[in-house]
Amino acid sequence: MGLSLLILGIILCFTHAIPLNKQLYTFSYVCVTAGAAALLFSAFYVLVDIWNLKIPFLPLKWIGMNAMLVYVMAAEGIFAGFINGWYYKDPHNTLVHWIQKHVFIGVWRSRRVGILLYVIFAEILFWAIVAGVLHRFGIHWKL
């Protein structure tokens, strides 16, 4: 089902029947994102529940157990805002900007790839560590 939704969304986009537009939540956008999510969920299901590879995916479990904390602190930019509040001589001379520029963008020579890798490795890894420490102490945010 996920593959069929993904293919349908791509066909609708490339035939110019319905554009892939996130702002309007078009049918093609919904098909592509739902199909990709279903395929990713299926891959995680096979890896974790069928092949029993639980250890590499523990950080995702910890993030899921503290999803409220990760959403409030990461998605709303509270932590990044706090870190970016400290700068040297110029407001654009922050720790996050330096890490993005020299570690991720500088190595890959692409701003888009560098920022994507920064989000994957710096942000997600950081919040996985924070959520893992909270899990270790038995602290979970719940509604």
XYZ file of N, CA and C in Angstrom:
429
model
N 0.830 -1.184 0.000
C 0.000 0.000 0.000
C 0.877 1.251 0.000
N 1.945 1.226 0.797
C 2.837 2.376 0.836
C 3.503 2.647 -0.496
N 3.958 1.595 -1.145
C 4.593 1.753 -2.453
C 3.601 2.276 -3.487
N 2.373 1.781 -3.444
C 1.372 2.253 -4.411
C 1.025 3.724 -4.162
N 0.930 4.146 -2.915
C 0.675 5.567 -2.626
C 1.831 6.440 -3.084
N 3.045 5.982 -2.846
C 4.221 6.741 -3.264
C 4.266 6.881 -4.787
N 4.033 5.804 -5.493
C 4.038 5.848 -6.959
C 2.909 6.730 -7.479
N 1.720 6.622 -6.890
C 0.600 7.454 -7.314
C 0.906 8.936 -7.131
N 1.472 9.298 -5.987
C 1.827 10.697 -5.742
C 2.873 11.211 -6.708
N 3.864 10.385 -7.015
C 4.913 10.796 -7.958
C 4.343 10.940 -9.361
N 3.485 10.020 -9.751
C 2.859 10.123 -11.079
C 2.011 11.387 -11.173
N 1.218 11.666 -10.156
C 0.391 12.880 -10.172
C 1.241 14.141 -10.255
N 2.390 14.129 -9.605
C 3.268 15.297 -9.624
C 3.928 15.476 -10.992
N 4.507 14.412 -11.526
C 5.272 14.545 -12.774
C 4.413 14.628 -14.036
N 3.146 14.259 -13.942
C 2.250 14.458 -15.080
C 1.563 15.818 -15.003
N 1.902 16.584 -13.983
C 1.346 17.919 -13.752
C -0.164 17.895 -13.533
N -0.695 16.746 -13.098
C -2.121 16.658 -12.787
C -2.407 17.404 -11.488
N -1.636 17.089 -10.456
C -1.756 17.762 -9.155
C -0.332 18.026 -8.672
N 0.040 19.287 -8.462
C 1.419 19.573 -8.047
C 1.700 19.081 -6.622
N 2.950 18.799 -6.375
C 3.401 18.376 -5.048
C 3.642 19.636 -4.235
N 2.681 20.026 -3.408
C 2.741 21.298 -2.706
C 2.415 21.092 -1.238
N 3.408 21.306 -0.372
C 3.199 21.107 1.050
C 2.279 22.167 1.645
N 2.387 23.397 1.199
C 1.593 24.476 1.778
C 0.093 24.252 1.574
N -0.286 23.639 0.466
C -1.701 23.387 0.186
C -2.147 21.986 0.598
N -1.209 21.155 1.020
C -1.483 19.747 1.332
C -2.282 19.101 0.205
N -1.715 19.147 -0.981
C -2.372 18.571 -2.148
C -2.431 17.053 -2.018
N -3.284 16.449 -2.826
C -3.448 14.996 -2.798
C -2.145 14.285 -3.143
N -1.380 14.832 -4.079
C -0.102 14.209 -4.435
C 0.883 14.278 -3.265
N 0.902 15.395 -2.545
C 1.786 15.529 -1.379
C 1.398 14.523 -0.301
N 0.107 14.381 -0.061
C -0.364 13.429 0.946
C -0.015 12.004 0.544
N -0.168 11.678 -0.730
C 0.175 10.325 -1.201
C 1.669 10.044 -1.053
N 2.506 11.007 -1.428
C 3.953 10.805 -1.342
C 4.398 10.653 0.115
N 3.953 11.538 0.980
C 4.396 11.459 2.380
C 3.819 10.244 3.093
N 2.554 9.907 2.836
C 1.957 8.722 3.460
C 2.622 7.452 2.940
N 2.904 7.401 1.655
C 3.572 6.232 1.092
C 4.980 6.061 1.627
N 5.732 7.162 1.693
C 7.096 7.086 2.229
C 7.080 6.694 3.704
N 6.140 7.242 4.469
C 6.033 6.899 5.888
C 5.668 5.425 6.067
N 4.763 4.914 5.231
C 4.382 3.507 5.324
C 5.554 2.592 4.996
N 6.346 2.955 3.983
C 7.516 2.144 3.637
C 8.565 2.178 4.748
N 8.782 3.351 5.322
C 9.747 3.466 6.415
C 9.273 2.693 7.646
N 7.992 2.808 7.965
C 7.434 2.057 9.092
C 7.557 0.551 8.855
N 7.302 0.118 7.633
C 7.426 -1.303 7.305
C 8.871 -1.777 7.443
N 9.816 -0.938 7.014
C 11.228 -1.297 7.151
C 11.625 -1.415 8.623
N 11.176 -0.467 9.452
C 11.461 -0.552 10.889
C 10.810 -1.789 11.504
N 9.601 -2.118 11.082
C 8.916 -3.300 11.587
C 9.714 -4.561 11.275
N 10.190 -4.667 10.037
C 10.962 -5.849 9.644
C 12.262 -5.912 10.437
N 12.955 -4.782 10.534
C 14.254 -4.787 11.223
C 14.124 -5.057 12.718
N 13.161 -4.423 13.372
C 13.070 -4.513 14.836
C 12.268 -5.733 15.290
N 11.103 -5.944 14.718
C 10.231 -7.008 15.225
C 10.458 -8.361 14.580
N 10.834 -8.394 13.317
C 11.019 -9.687 12.653
C 12.466 -10.155 12.763
N 13.425 -9.275 12.428
C 14.831 -9.657 12.492
C 15.434 -9.444 13.880
N 14.696 -8.859 14.793
C 15.075 -8.672 16.201
C 16.341 -7.821 16.374
N 16.490 -6.774 15.563
C 17.612 -5.836 15.695
C 17.169 -4.651 16.555
N 17.064 -4.850 17.844
C 16.522 -3.817 18.730
C 17.572 -2.829 19.215
N 18.781 -3.246 19.415
C 19.824 -2.392 19.996
C 20.109 -1.150 19.144
N 20.284 -1.250 17.831
C 20.584 -0.036 17.059
C 19.444 0.991 17.057
N 18.234 0.542 17.348
C 17.076 1.437 17.293
C 16.607 1.899 18.671
N 17.364 1.620 19.723
C 17.008 2.082 21.061
C 16.902 3.605 21.159
N 17.801 4.379 20.510
C 17.626 5.834 20.579
C 16.282 6.314 20.038
N 15.760 5.665 19.011
C 14.441 6.037 18.496
C 13.347 5.697 19.509
N 13.520 4.610 20.232
C 12.564 4.248 21.285
C 12.585 5.289 22.398
N 13.776 5.719 22.791
C 13.878 6.729 23.844
C 13.242 8.046 23.414
N 13.497 8.443 22.169
C 12.889 9.682 21.664
C 11.369 9.542 21.663
N 10.867 8.379 21.269
C 9.424 8.161 21.259
C 8.814 8.167 22.640
N 9.571 7.724 23.640
C 9.048 7.722 25.013
C 9.050 9.118 25.621
N 9.839 10.024 25.075
C 9.856 11.420 25.524
C 9.553 12.350 24.350
N 8.568 11.978 23.562
C 8.254 12.730 22.344
C 7.809 14.160 22.656
N 7.096 14.351 23.749
C 6.646 15.707 24.117
C 7.853 16.614 24.383
N 8.833 16.112 25.118
C 10.031 16.893 25.418
C 10.786 17.229 24.140
N 10.986 16.234 23.273
C 11.728 16.462 22.041
C 10.987 17.453 21.155
N 9.664 17.341 21.073
C 8.902 18.274 20.241
C 9.011 19.694 20.778
N 8.780 19.865 22.047
C 8.793 21.217 22.621
C 10.184 21.831 22.543
N 11.200 21.075 22.869
C 12.539 21.635 22.919
C 13.211 21.718 21.541
N 12.977 20.746 20.666
C 13.664 20.729 19.375
C 12.839 21.362 18.266
N 11.617 20.926 18.106
C 10.802 21.424 16.991
C 10.462 22.901 17.156
N 10.313 23.341 18.356
C 10.017 24.753 18.583
C 11.283 25.600 18.684
N 12.444 24.977 18.635
C 13.707 25.701 18.563
C 14.168 26.325 19.869
N 13.708 25.815 20.987
C 14.094 26.395 22.277
C 15.575 26.177 22.541
N 16.063 24.952 22.331
C 17.478 24.679 22.578
C 18.364 25.432 21.595
N 17.996 25.378 20.299
C 18.798 26.097 19.293
C 18.780 27.598 19.558
N 17.640 28.132 19.989
C 17.559 29.552 20.332
C 18.462 29.900 21.506
N 18.536 29.013 22.474
C 19.410 29.241 23.619
C 20.874 29.225 23.195
N 21.249 28.234 22.378
C 22.635 28.141 21.912
C 22.977 29.321 21.008
N 22.061 29.709 20.114
C 22.316 30.817 19.200
C 22.323 32.164 19.909
N 21.846 32.213 21.129
C 21.872 33.460 21.891
C 23.281 33.851 22.320
N 24.213 32.923 22.289
C 25.602 33.182 22.659
C 26.420 33.318 21.380
N 27.012 34.472 21.178
C 27.807 34.681 19.979
C 29.029 35.519 20.303
N 29.976 35.555 19.355
C 31.217 36.291 19.520
C 31.313 37.366 18.450
N 31.274 38.606 18.834
C 31.430 39.805 18.012
C 30.326 40.051 16.995
N 29.744 39.008 16.436
C 28.737 39.160 15.390
C 27.586 38.198 15.692
N 26.331 38.645 15.562
C 25.206 37.737 15.847
C 25.181 36.482 14.968
N 25.863 36.491 13.827
C 25.912 35.293 12.987
C 27.080 34.383 13.365
N 27.881 34.770 14.331
C 29.034 33.993 14.758
C 28.655 33.162 15.989
N 27.775 32.164 15.777
C 27.318 31.318 16.874
C 27.937 29.932 16.774
N 27.790 29.164 17.820
C 28.316 27.804 17.846
C 27.624 26.926 16.800
N 26.305 27.043 16.691
C 25.564 26.236 15.713
C 26.000 26.597 14.292
N 26.133 27.888 14.010
C 26.566 28.322 12.681
C 27.974 27.801 12.379
N 28.869 27.860 13.358
C 30.234 27.376 13.159
C 30.242 25.877 12.882
N 29.462 25.109 13.644
C 29.407 23.659 13.435
C 28.841 23.344 12.055
N 27.752 24.033 11.668
C 27.174 23.800 10.347
C 28.178 24.127 9.244
N 28.843 25.271 9.372
C 29.735 25.742 8.308
C 30.990 24.892 8.186
N 31.661 24.616 9.292
C 32.962 23.950 9.229
C 32.889 22.428 9.274
N 31.935 21.888 9.988
C 31.887 20.433 10.124
C 31.046 19.801 9.025
N 29.865 20.362 8.759
C 28.957 19.705 7.821
C 29.016 20.305 6.422
N 28.840 21.609 6.277
C 28.846 22.229 4.949
C 30.251 22.213 4.355
N 31.258 22.497 5.160
C 32.635 22.533 4.675
C 33.118 21.191 4.167
N 32.717 20.125 4.803
C 33.155 18.794 4.398
C 32.455 18.347 3.117
N 31.161 18.583 3.014
C 30.378 18.091 1.882
C 30.307 19.086 0.734
N 30.757 20.320 0.933
C 30.759 21.358 -0.104
C 29.368 21.631 -0.684
N 28.345 21.398 0.131
C 26.965 21.653 -0.291
C 26.186 22.141 0.920
N 25.555 23.279 0.790
C 24.793 23.832 1.904
C 23.595 22.945 2.252
N 22.883 22.452 1.245
C 21.700 21.619 1.485
C 22.069 20.303 2.164
N 23.075 19.637 1.643
C 23.502 18.362 2.228
C 24.080 18.593 3.619
N 24.839 19.665 3.783
C 25.428 19.977 5.086
C 24.383 20.230 6.152
N 23.349 20.978 5.819
C 22.296 21.253 6.801
C 21.495 19.985 7.091
N 21.237 19.167 6.070
C 20.546 17.899 6.289
C 21.351 17.002 7.229
N 22.649 16.889 6.993
C 23.492 16.068 7.867
C 23.581 16.648 9.273
N 23.579 17.981 9.379
C 23.575 18.611 10.698
C 22.320 18.219 11.466
N 21.183 18.286 10.812
C 19.931 17.928 11.486
C 19.941 16.463 11.880
N 20.398 15.599 10.990
C 20.387 14.169 11.285
C 21.359 13.830 12.409
N 22.590 14.303 12.299
C 23.596 13.868 13.258
C 23.663 14.725 14.514
N 23.562 16.027 14.375
C 23.699 16.878 15.556
C 22.397 16.961 16.341
N 21.316 17.329 15.689
C 20.052 17.519 16.391
C 19.472 16.194 16.883
N 19.291 15.241 15.985
C 18.647 13.986 16.377
C 19.522 13.212 17.347
N 20.820 13.181 17.117
C 21.713 12.485 18.041
C 21.706 13.145 19.419
N 21.713 14.472 19.443
C 21.665 15.178 20.727
C 20.400 14.825 21.495
N 19.246 14.885 20.811
C 17.990 14.609 21.512
C 17.854 13.132 21.865
N 18.488 12.246 21.107
C 18.498 10.835 21.471
C 19.300 10.627 22.752
N 20.405 11.335 22.892
C 21.212 11.229 24.116
C 20.454 11.790 25.308
N 19.829 12.963 25.130
C 19.036 13.556 26.222
C 17.902 12.627 26.622
N 17.169 12.103 25.635
C 16.057 11.199 25.927
C 16.560 9.906 26.560
N 17.740 9.416 26.159
C 18.310 8.216 26.754
C 18.688 8.418 28.214
N 19.243 9.577 28.521
C 19.578 9.883 29.926
C 18.307 9.967 30.762
N 17.288 10.635 30.245
C 16.017 10.716 30.965
C 15.390 9.330 31.123
N 15.495 8.492 30.109
C 14.969 7.127 30.190
C 15.712 6.328 31.260
N 17.016 6.548 31.319
C 17.835 5.844 32.323
C 17.380 6.166 33.741
N 16.963 7.418 33.961
C 16.487 7.834 35.279
C 14.983 7.622 35.457
N 14.332 7.068 34.453
C 12.903 6.773 34.542
C 12.015 7.989 34.405
N 12.507 9.036 33.755
C 11.732 10.269 33.574
C 11.112 10.246 32.184
N 9.772 10.314 32.130
C 9.064 10.330 30.860
C 7.972 11.393 30.939
N 7.921 12.260 29.936
C 6.877 13.273 29.864
C 5.631 12.640 29.278
N 4.510 12.785 29.962
C 3.253 12.195 29.491
C 2.127 13.211 29.649
N 1.074 12.997 28.914
C -0.146 13.786 29.082
C -1.122 13.043 29.941
